[in-house]
Each structure stands twice: as C-alpha cells, then as structure tokens.
Coordinates of C-alpha atoms and ligand atoms in Angstrom, one line a residue:
X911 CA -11.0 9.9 -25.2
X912 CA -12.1 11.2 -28.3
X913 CA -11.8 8.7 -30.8
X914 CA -11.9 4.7 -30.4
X915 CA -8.3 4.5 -31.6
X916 CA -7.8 6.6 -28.5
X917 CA -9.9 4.6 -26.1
X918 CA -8.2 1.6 -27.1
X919 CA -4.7 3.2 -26.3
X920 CA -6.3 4.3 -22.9
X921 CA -7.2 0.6 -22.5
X922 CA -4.3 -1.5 -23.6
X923 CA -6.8 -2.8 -25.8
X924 CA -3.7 -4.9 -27.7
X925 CA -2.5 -6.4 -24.1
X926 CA -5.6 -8.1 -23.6
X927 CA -4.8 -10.1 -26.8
X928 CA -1.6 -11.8 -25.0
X929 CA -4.4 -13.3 -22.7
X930 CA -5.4 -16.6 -23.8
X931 CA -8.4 -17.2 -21.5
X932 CA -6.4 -20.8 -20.0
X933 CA -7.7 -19.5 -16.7
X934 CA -4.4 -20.5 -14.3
X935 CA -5.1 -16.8 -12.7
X936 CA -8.2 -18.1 -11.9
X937 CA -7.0 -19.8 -8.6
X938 CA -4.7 -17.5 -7.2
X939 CA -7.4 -14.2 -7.5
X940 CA -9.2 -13.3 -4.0
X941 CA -12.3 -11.9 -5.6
X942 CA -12.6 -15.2 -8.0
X943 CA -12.5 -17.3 -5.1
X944 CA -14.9 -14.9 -2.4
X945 CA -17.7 -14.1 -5.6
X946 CA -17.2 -17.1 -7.8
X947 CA -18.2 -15.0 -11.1
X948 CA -15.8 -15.1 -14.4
X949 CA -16.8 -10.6 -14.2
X950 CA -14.9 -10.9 -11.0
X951 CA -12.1 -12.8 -12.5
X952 CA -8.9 -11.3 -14.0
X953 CA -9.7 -13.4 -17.3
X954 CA -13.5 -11.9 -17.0
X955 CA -12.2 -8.5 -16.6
X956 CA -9.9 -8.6 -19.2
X957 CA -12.5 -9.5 -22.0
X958 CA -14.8 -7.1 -20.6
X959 CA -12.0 -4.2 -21.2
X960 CA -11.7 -5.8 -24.6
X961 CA -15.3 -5.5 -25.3
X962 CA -15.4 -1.8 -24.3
X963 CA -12.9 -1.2 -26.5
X964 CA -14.7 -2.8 -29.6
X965 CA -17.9 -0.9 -28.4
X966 CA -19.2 -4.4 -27.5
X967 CA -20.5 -3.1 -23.8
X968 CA -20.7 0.5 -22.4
X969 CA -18.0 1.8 -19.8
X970 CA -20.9 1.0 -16.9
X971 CA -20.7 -2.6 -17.7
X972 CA -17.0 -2.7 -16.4
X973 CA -17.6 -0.2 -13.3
X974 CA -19.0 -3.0 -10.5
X975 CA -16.4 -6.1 -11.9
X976 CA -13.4 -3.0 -12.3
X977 CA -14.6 -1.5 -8.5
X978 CA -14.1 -5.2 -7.2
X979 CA -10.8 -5.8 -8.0
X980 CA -8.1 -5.8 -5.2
X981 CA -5.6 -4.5 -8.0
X982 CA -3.1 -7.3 -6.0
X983 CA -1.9 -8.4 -9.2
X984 CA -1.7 -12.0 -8.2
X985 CA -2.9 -12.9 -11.5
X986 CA 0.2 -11.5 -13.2
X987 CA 1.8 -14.1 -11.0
X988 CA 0.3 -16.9 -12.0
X989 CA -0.3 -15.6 -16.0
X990 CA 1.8 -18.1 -18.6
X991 CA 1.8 -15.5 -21.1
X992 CA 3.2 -12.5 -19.1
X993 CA 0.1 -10.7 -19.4
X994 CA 0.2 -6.9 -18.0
X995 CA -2.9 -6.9 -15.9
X996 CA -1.7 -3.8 -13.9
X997 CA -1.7 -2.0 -17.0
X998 CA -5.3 -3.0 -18.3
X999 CA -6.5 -2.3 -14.8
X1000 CA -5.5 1.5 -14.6
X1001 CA -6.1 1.8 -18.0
X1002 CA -10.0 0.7 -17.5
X1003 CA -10.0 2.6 -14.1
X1004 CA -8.6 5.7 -15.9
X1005 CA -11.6 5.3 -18.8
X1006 CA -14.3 4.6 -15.7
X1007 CA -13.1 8.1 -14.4
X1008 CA -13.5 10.0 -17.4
X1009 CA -16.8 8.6 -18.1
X1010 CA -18.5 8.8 -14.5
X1011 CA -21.3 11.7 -14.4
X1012 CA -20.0 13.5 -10.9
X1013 CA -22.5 15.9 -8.4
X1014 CA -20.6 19.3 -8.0
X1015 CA -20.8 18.2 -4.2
X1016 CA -18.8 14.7 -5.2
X1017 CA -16.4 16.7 -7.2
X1018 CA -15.6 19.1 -4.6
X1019 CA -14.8 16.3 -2.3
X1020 CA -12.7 14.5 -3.9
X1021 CA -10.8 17.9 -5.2
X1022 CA -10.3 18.1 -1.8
X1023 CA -9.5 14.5 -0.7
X1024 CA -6.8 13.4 -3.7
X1025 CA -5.5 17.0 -4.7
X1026 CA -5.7 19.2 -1.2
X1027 CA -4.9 16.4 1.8
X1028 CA -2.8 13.6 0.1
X1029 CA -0.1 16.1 -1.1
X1030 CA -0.1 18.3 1.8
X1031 CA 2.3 17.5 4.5
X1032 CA 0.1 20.4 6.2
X1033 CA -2.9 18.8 5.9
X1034 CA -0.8 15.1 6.7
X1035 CA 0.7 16.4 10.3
X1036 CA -2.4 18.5 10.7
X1037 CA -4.7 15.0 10.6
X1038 CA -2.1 13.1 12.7
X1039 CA -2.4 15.9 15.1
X1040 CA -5.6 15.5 15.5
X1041 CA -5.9 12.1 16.2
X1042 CA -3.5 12.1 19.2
X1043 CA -5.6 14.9 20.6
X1044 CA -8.5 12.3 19.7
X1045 CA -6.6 9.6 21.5
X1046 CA -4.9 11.3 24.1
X1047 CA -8.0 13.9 25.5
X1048 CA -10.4 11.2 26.5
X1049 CA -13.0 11.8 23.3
X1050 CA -11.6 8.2 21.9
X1051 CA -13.0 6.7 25.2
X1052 CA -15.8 8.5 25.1
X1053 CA -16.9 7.7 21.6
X1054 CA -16.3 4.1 22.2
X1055 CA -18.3 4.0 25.4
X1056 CA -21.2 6.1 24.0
X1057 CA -20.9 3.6 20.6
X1058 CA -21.1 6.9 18.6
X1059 CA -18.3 5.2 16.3
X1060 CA -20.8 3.4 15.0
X1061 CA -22.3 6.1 13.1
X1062 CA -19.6 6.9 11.1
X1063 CA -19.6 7.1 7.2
X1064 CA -18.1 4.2 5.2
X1065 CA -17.6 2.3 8.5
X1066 CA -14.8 4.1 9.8
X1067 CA -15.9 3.8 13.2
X1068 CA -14.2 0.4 12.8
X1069 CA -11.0 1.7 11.7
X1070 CA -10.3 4.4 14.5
X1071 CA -10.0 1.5 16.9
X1072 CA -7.1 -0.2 15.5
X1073 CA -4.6 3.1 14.6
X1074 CA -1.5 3.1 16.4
X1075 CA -0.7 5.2 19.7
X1076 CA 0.2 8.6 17.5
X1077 CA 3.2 11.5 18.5
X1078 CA 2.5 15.1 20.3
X1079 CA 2.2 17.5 17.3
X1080 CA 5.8 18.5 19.6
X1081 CA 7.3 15.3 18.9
X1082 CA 6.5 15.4 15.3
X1083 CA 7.8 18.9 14.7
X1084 CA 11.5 17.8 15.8
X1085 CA 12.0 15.8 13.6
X1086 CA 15.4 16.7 11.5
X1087 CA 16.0 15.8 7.5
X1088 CA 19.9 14.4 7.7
X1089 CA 20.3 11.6 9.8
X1090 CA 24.1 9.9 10.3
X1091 CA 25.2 6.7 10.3
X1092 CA 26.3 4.7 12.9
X1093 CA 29.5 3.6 13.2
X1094 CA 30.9 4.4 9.2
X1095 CA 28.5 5.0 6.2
X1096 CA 28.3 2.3 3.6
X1097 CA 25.1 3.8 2.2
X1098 CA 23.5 7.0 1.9
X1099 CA 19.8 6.5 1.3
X1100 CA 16.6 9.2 0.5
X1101 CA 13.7 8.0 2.7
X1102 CA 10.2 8.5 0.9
X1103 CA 8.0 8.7 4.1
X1104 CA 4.7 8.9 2.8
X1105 CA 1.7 10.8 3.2
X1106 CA -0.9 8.4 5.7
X1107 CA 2.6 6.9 6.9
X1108 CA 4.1 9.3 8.0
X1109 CA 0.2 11.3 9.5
X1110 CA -0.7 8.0 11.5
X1111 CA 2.3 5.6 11.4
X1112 CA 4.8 8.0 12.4
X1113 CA 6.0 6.3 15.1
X1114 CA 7.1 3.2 12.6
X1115 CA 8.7 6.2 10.3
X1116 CA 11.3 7.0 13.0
X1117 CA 11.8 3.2 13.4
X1118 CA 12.8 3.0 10.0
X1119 CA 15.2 5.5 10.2
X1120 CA 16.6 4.3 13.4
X1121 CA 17.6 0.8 11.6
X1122 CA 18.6 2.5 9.0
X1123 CA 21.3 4.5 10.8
X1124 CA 22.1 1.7 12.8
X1125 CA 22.6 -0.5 10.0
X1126 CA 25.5 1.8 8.7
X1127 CA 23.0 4.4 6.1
X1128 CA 23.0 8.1 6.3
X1129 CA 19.9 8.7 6.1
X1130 CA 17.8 12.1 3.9
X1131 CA 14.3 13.2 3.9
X1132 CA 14.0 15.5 0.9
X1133 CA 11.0 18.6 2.2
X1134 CA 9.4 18.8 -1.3
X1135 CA 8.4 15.0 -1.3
X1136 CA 4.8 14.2 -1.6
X1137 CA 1.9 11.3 -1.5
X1138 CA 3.8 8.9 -4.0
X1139 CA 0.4 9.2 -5.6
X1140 CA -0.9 5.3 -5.4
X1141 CA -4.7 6.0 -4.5
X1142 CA -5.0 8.6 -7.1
X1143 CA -3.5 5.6 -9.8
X1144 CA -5.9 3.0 -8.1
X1145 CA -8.9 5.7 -8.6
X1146 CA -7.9 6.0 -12.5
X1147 CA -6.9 9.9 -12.0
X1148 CA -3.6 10.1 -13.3
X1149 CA -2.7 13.0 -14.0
X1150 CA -3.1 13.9 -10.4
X1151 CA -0.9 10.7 -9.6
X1152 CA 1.9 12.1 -12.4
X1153 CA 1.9 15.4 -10.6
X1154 CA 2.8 14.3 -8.2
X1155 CA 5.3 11.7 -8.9
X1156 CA 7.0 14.6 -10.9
X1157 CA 7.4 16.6 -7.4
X1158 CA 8.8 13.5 -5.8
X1159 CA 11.0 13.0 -8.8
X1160 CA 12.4 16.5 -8.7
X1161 CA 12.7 16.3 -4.6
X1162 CA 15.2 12.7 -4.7
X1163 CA 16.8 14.2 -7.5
X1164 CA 18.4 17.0 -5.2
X1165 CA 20.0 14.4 -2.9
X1166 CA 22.7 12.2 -3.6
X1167 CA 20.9 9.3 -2.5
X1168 CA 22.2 5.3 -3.5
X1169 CA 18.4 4.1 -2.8
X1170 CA 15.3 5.6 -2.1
X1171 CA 13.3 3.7 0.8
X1172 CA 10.4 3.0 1.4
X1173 CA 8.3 0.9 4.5
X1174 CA 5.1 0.5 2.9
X1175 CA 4.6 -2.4 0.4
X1176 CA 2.1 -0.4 -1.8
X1177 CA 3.6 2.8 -1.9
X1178 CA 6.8 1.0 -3.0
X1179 CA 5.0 -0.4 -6.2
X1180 CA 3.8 2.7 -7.5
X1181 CA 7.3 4.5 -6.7
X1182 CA 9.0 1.1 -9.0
X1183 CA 6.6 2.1 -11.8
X1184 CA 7.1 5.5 -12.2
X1185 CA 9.3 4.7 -15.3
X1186 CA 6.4 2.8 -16.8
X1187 CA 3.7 5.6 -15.6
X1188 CA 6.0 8.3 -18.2
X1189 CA 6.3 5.9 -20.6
X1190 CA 6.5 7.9 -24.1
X1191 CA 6.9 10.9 -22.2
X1192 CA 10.0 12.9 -23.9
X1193 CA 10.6 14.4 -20.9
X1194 CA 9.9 12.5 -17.9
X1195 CA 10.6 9.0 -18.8
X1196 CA 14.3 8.5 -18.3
X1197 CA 14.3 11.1 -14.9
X1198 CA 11.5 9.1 -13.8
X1199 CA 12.9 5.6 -14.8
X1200 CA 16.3 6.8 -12.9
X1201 CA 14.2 7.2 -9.6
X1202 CA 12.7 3.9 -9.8
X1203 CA 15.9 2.3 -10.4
X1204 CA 16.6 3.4 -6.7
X1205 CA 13.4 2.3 -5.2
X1206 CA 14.0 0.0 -2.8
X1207 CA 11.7 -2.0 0.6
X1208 CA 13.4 -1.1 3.8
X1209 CA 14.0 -5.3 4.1
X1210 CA 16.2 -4.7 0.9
X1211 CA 18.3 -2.6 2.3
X1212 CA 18.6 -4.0 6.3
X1213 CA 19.4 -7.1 4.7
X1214 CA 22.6 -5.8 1.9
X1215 CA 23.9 -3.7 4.5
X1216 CA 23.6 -6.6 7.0
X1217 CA 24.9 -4.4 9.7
X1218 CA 22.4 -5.3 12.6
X1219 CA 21.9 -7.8 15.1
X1220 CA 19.3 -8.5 17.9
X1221 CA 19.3 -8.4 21.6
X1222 CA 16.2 -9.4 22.8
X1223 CA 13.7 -12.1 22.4
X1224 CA 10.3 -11.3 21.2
X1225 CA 8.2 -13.0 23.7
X1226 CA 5.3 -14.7 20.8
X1227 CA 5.3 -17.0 17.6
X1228 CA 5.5 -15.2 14.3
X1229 CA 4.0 -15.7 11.2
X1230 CA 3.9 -13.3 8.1
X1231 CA 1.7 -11.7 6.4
X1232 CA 3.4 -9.9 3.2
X1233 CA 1.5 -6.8 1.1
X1234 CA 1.0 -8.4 -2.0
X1235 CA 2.3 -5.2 -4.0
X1236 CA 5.7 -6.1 -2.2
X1237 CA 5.8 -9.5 -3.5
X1238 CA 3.5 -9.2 -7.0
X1239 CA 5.0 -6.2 -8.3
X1240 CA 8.3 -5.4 -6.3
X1241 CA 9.2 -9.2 -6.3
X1242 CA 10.5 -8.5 -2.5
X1243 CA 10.1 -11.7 -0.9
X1244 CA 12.7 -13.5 1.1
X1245 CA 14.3 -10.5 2.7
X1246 CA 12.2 -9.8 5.1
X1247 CA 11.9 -13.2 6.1
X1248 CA 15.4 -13.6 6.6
X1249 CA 15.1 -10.7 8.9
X1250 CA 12.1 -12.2 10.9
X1251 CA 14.6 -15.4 11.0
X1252 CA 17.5 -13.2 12.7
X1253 CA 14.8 -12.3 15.8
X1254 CA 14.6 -13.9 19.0
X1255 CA 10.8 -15.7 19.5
X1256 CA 9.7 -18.4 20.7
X1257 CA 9.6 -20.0 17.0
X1258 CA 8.5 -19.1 13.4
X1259 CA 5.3 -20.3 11.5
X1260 CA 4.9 -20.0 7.9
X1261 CA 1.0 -19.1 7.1
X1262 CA -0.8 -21.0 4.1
X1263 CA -1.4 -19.2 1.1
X1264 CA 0.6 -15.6 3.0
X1265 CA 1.0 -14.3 0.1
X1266 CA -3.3 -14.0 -1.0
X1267 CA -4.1 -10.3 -0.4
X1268 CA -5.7 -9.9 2.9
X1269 CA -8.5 -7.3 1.3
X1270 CA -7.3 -4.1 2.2
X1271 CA -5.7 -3.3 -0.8
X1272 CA -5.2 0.8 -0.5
X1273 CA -9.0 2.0 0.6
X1274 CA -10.6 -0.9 -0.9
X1275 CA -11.4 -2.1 3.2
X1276 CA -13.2 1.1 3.2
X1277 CA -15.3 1.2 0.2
X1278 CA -15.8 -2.1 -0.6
X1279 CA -15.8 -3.4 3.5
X1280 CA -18.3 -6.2 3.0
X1281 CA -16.4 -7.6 0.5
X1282 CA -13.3 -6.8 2.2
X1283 CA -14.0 -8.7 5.0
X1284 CA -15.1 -11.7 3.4
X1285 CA -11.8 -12.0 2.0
X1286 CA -10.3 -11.8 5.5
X1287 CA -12.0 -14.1 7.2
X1288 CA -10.2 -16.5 4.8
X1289 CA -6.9 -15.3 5.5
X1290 CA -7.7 -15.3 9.7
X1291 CA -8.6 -18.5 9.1
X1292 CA -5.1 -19.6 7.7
X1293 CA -3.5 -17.3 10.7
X1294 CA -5.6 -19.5 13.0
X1295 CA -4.4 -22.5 11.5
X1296 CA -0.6 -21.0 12.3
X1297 CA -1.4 -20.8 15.7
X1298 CA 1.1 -17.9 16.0
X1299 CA 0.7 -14.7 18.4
X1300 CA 2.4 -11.9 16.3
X1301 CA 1.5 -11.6 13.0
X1302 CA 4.1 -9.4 11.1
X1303 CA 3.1 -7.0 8.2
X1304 CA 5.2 -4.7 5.6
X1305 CA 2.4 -2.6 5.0
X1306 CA 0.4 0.0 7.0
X1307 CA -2.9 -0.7 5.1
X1308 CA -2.5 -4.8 5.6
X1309 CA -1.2 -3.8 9.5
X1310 CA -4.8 -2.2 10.0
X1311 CA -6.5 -5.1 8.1
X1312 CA -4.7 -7.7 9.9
X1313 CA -5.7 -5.9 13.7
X1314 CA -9.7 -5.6 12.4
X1315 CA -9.3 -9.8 11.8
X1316 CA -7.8 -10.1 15.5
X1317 CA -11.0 -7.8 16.6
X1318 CA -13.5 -9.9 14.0
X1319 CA -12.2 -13.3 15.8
X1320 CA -12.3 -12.1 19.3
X1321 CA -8.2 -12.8 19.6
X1322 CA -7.3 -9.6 21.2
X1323 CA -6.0 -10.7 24.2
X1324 CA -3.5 -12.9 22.3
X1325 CA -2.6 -12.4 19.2
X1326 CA -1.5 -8.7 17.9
X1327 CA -0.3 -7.3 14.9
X1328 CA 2.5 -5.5 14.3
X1329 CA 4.8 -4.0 11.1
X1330 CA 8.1 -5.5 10.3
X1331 CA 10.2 -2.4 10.9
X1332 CA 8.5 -2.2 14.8
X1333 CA 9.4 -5.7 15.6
X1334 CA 13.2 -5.2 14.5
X1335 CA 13.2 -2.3 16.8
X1336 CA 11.5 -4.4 19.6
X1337 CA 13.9 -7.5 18.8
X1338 CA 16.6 -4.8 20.3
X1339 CA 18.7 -3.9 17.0
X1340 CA 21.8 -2.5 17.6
X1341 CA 25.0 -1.8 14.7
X1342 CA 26.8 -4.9 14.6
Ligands
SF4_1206 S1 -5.5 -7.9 -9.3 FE1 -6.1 -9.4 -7.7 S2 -8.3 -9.2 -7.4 FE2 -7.8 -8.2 -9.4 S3 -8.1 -9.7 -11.0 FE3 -5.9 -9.9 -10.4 S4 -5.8 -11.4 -8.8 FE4 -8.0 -10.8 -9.0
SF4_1207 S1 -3.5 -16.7 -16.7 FE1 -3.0 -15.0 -18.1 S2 -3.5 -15.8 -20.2 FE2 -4.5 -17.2 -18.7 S3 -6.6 -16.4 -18.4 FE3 -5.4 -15.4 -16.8 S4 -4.7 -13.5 -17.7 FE4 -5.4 -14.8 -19.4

C-alpha cells in the first residue's frame, strides 16, 4: 500500500463514484436503522472510503463505521446504480488490516485462530470433540448451574448454550467420502462441508448428504478441502482467504463433480465469488471462476433434482428466516421456500421484512454482541408478530442467532429453531 494510486486500487476508489448519494439503501440497511448515523450507512461508508482514498481522513476514521457493518449487502439490493458495495467493503477492511498497529500477543492469536484452526480439519474435529465431551460428561451442567458461563470472554458463555447436541469423536471418524445415490444417479455433486459446520453442526452435515442421496446425487467429499475462507475475507486478510480458496479450488478440481454444495448461506457467497476474489490473476482466475460456476445452496439442488417427498407432519407453524448472503449475493430465494411448502405442518407464515439480516453476520454476534442484539430484537419482534413455532434457517451462524432471540424473549418452551436441511430430514424424506 505504497503509493496512493495503490491505496485507491485497494479501495475501489472509482466504484464509489457509481454511487450517487440518492440514499434508497438507506432503508433496507440494519445498522442505519439500529444507530441512525449516515457513518453507519452504506452511502456514509462509501464517502468515507472515498475520502481515505483522497487523503481526506486517516484509515482510523473508517475503523468504528467499517467494524459496524453487517457486510449483508442489502444495500446492493436496493442500490439504482448497481453499485459494488461488497467490493468497497473488503477493500476498506483489507486497508484497515494493513494499517492496524498489532501487540505480538494479538498477532500470535490470530495466527493461530485464522491460519492454524480454520484450515485444520484437525483442529475442526478436535474442537467438535471437545464439545461433546463438554456436553456429554456433565461439565455443561455444571458450568450452567455454577453460572461460571458467565465469565467467559466476548460473551460466549451465551453461545455454548444454544450449540446443537454434537457426535462421539467415534461417530465422526466413520464417516466415508463417496456416497451413492439412491435409486439411479441424475447428479453427481462435490459437498464443500465447511470448517465450524462440519466441527459443531455435523449432525446437519450428514443430513445434507442423506437428501442428497436420496434425492438421486452421488455424493463426494474431496479430503484436501478447507475453511472456504469467509471470516478471513470479512477480517480484510486476504491473502490468507486466497490460500485457501486455492486448496479448495485444487481439491473439487480432482472430482468430477456437476455442482459443488453447500448448506451454509455465507460460506456459499464467498465460494460464488471466488472468480471475482482472482480477478486479474493470470493464473487463478478462470480455475477459480470454473469452481464458482458449480457453487450451488443445497435448496438449489433438492429442488432441480425434485426427487423427494415427505412422510411426516411437522407438528408446529413455520416461518423463515433466510441468511442474507443466500439471498443478497447468491440470489437463492424461492427454493427453499418451495421446499418448506412440500412439508407437512400445521401451516406456513411468511415473516415481515425475513429477509433484514438477523445480526449475526459471521462473528459479528460475537464482537460486536450489543449491537448484535439490538438488531435482533427487531427481527424477534417480526417472528413474534408471525406467531409461528419453528423458525427455519439456511445458515448455521443465523441458526444460533435465531435460538439466542428464543432465549432473549423467554420463548423456549415454544418456539425452536432449526436449519432447513434438519427439518427435511424430520419431514420424513424419502426418494420419490
Ligand atoms: S452491508 Fe448491510 S450493514 Fe453494511 S452498509 Fe450494506 S446494508 Fe448496511
Ligand atoms: S442506493 Fe446506491 S447510489 Fe444510492 S446512496 Fe446507496 S449506494 Fe449510493
């Protein structure tokens, strides 16, 4: 970052020009509407990027406005002139990392976080593993009696209490990497399975591939996949996040795959823009625009192959609550509501404003929680107004987000929240 024609290539200093400050993001952004200040608007943040890039502010003038934003990309939505907020955003978180004066101890940390644990499937299993032995030996109980939960960092104490049930570290080991489909194969598709998916949600991960296979896909899971690299984009480091989309990009390109699936709304964003994060790269940028060709949401491909129907009646009322990455950036939005429309319940009801980010928004729940929270309550207010008992996510970070606003409203005993693939499974799927 050198020179300022340099910075203002790092910034997408000429995007911010096809923004023409007419404000009709203004409505549709959470963080507009929660702090009501134009810094915490996508038209705010834009013209402070601009400034930076003229050398109008310094980089610390953006950090608390850039640190705010949900990165939910409604306002590309709602943006007349097609304006590439994504871009400016990573672009001015990329700039904020370069510039940030780091303790050795901060440094080591995150090394250890983004570059050791994300990648690792090791370290992945090893932290699932964990967890069940937290859940299944009794300390769980014990730290929620004792309230010692409480006095955890970055208030994680309110996040252990709404992970799923986990598998033995036995069940997890079995797992195979070919799976067959049922009945004859109209598909054969690469599953990406993620890194905190597949460490804490593993359960929803077999799920998947159990519709899948039912649904008439063979189904692969490449080894050398990795973390599709989405919080290391979000936290402006990315060359870490091109790392590792080059392994992933090497691993599918082994495997003969038609699609490559994913069940998490956010990783499937960053996996669709792999083509644009190689952009200009001599090498990388066709390979990687190739993979993204194939990325597709699990709903995408349950509902083409339309090979599954349901046995069993959900006993609740469903509403849904889609990751906005799914609908702002992979445009995925009526599949999975015409699978929700295929299930047995007792009735389906759409939820105002579904598709506002609910604040979770990768870690952003965890360090940003007050202002997380605040933007929740708003959308448990709209649930409320639904009056439905399941409400059904595509997302592991919104499924967590969406069980802390059950526990914030008291609504345990009936409402629950559960992911989309886990309610197909429940609705009885069998091949048609
Ligand atoms: S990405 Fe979301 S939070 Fe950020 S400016 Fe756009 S609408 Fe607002
Ligand atoms: S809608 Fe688009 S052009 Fe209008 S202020 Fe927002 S970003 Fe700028």
């Amino acid at each position: 970052m050198s020179t300022r024609a340099g910075l203002k290539d790092r910034l997408h200093y000429n995007e911010t020009f096809n923004c023409v400050q007419c404000g009709y993001c203004l409505p549709v952004c959470p963080t507009y509407e929660t702090m009501k200040s134009e810094v915490h608007s996508p038209r705010g943040r834009i013209n402070l990027v601009k400034m930076l890039a003229e050398d109008k502010v310094k980089a610390e003038d953006l950090r608390e406005p850039i640190e705010k934003c949900l990165g939910c990309r409604a306002c590309e939505t709602a943006c007349p002139t097609s304006v590439q907020y994504g871009k400016i955003l990573e672009g001015a978180k990329e700039v904020l990392e370069f510039a940030e004066q780091k303790s050795r101890a901060q440094k080591i940390s995150e090394s250890l976080i983004f570059n050791q644990m994300f990648p690792s499937k090791r370290w992945m299993n090893t932290i699932g593993n964990l967890s069940w032995f937290y859940q299944k030996s009794g300390l769980q109980k014990m730290a929620q009696r004792t309230e010692i939960t409480h006095l955890a960092p970055l208030h994680l104490g309110k996040f252990e209490s709404v992970l799923p049930d986990l598998p033995s570290p036995v069940e997890r080991k079995k797992r195979a990497r070919q799976f067959k489909a049922i009945g004859s194969r109209k598909l054969t598709v690469g599953f990406i399975t993620g890194c905190v998916m597949d460490a804490i949600f593993y359960e929803t991960n077999r799920n998947t591939i159990d519709l899948l296979t039912k649904a008439g896909a063979e189904v692969l899971i490449p080894v050398n996949q990795t973390c599709c690299g989405a919080l290391h984009a979000h936290a402006g480091k990315i060359t870490d996040a091109k790392a590792l989309a080059k392994r992933n990009i090497e691993a599918f390109e082994k495997e003969e795959a038609d699609y490559i699936v994913n069940n998490a709304g956010g990783c499937g964003a960053t996996l669709l823009e792999y083509g644009e994060l190689f952009k200009g790269d001599i090498e990388w940028e066709s390979r990687a625009q190739a993979f993204s060709n194939k990325v597709r949401d699990i709903s995408q491909v349950l509902s083409e192959l339309d090979g599954l129907s349901f046995t069993k009646e959900v006993n609740g009322t469903i509403t849904f609550q889609p990751s906005c990455h799914m609908v702002n950036v992979q445009k995925v939005k009526d599949e999975p509501l015409s699978l929700l429309k295929q299930v047995k319940s007792k009735g389906y009801r759409e939820m105002n404003d579904k598709e506002r980010c609910c604040g979770s928004a990768g870690i952003y729940n965890i360090v940003n929680y007050e202002d997380s929270m605040e933007i929740l309550d708003s959308k448990m207010k709209n649930v409320k107004d639904t009056n439905a008992t399941i409400i059904v996510t595509s997302n592991p970070g919104c499924l967590l987000q969406m069980k802390l606003g059950i526990q914030r409203e008291g609504l345990e005993k009936s409402v629950r929240a559960v992911h989309l693939v886990d309610l197909l499974v429940e609705a009885g799927a069998v091949s048609k």
